[in-house]
Amino acid sequence: KGKMNVVFDEMGRPFIILREQAAKQRIQGIPAIKNHIMAARSVASTMKTSLGPKGMDKIMVSPDGDITITNDGATILDLMYVENHIAKLMVELSKSQDNEIGDGTTGVVVLAGALLEQAEELIERGIHPLRISAGYDTACEMATQYMKTVAEKVEWSETNIEPLVKSAMTSLGSKIVNRHLRQIAEICVKAVLAVADLDRKDVNLDLIKVEGKVGASLEDTKLVDGIVLDKAMSHHQMPKEVK
């Protein structure tokens, strides 16, 4: 253990002087990069088993004893206690994916872990990290161009929302609502189309409010085309709906 002294400044405030500070070593260069890659890969390996429709659920226990069972990547990473800064970046990656797309939160973390695993092998061969990063950027552009050649256009209209419902069902397949998959998917699609600006191809999700109530089942979920005021009735003859 290092020795320390407590001294006081001119204002009487204490501060600590540590001795033998020079004996501590700071990792730099390639070993530091490998440590960062190891931390990111540990997060990715944790998420790997929950990927896909056959992915296993995780039981998350909070310091207060609250238990959460889920295989949703964003939820798992949000509940994980992560100290390493690079591992925290993986958590932020999942959150940004959830905010921008709303799906694929587990996939982006697993993919990032796989890319870092391959990068570690290239670093051991003596390739500079900047060259590896530039190569990944080039590979990303090539993959994006190839995806455009194999992509299929989904034809839909306001009267034919079935393709959108199928897409929503795919995204909701790993969530807890999968027992009432189609019903919830149809509600989601209709809610988005109700507030979507189709000309600008933009959707303001803040215009959609999700209200949860205790005491009913998922199949009682319904879409209200209007405003819900969660207020108690001051008189039993007051109208419950105003059109």
mmCIF file of C-alpha atoms in Angstrom, residues 33-45 82 84-88 90 116:
data_model
loop_
_atom_site.group_PDB
_atom_site.id
_atom_site.type_symbol
_atom_site.label_atom_id
_atom_site.label_comp_id
_atom_site.label_asym_id
_atom_site.label_seq_id
_atom_site.Cartn_x
_atom_site.Cartn_y
_atom_site.Cartn_z
ATOM 1 C CA ILE A 33 -5.699 -0.700 -27.240
ATOM 2 C CA LYS A 34 -5.943 -4.445 -26.576
ATOM 3 C CA ASN A 35 -7.381 -3.768 -23.112
ATOM 4 C CA HIS A 36 -10.037 -1.526 -24.632
ATOM 5 C CA ILE A 37 -10.889 -4.150 -27.253
ATOM 6 C CA MET A 38 -11.179 -6.809 -24.529
ATOM 7 C CA ALA A 39 -13.651 -4.629 -22.591
ATOM 8 C CA ALA A 40 -15.806 -4.021 -25.678
ATOM 9 C CA ARG A 41 -15.729 -7.713 -26.620
ATOM 10 C CA SER A 42 -16.880 -8.698 -23.128
ATOM 11 C CA VAL A 43 -20.003 -6.568 -23.583
ATOM 12 C CA ALA A 44 -20.588 -8.020 -27.052
ATOM 13 C CA SER A 45 -20.198 -11.604 -25.808
ATOM 14 C CA VAL A 82 -20.427 -0.665 -16.798
ATOM 15 C CA ASN A 84 -14.903 0.842 -18.549
ATOM 16 C CA HIS A 85 -15.163 3.871 -20.856
ATOM 17 C CA ILE A 86 -14.956 1.819 -24.052
ATOM 18 C CA ALA A 87 -17.682 -0.503 -22.777
ATOM 19 C CA LYS A 88 -19.764 2.609 -22.049
ATOM 20 C CA MET A 90 -20.901 0.230 -26.658
ATOM 21 C CA LEU A 116 -12.965 -5.176 -32.943
#
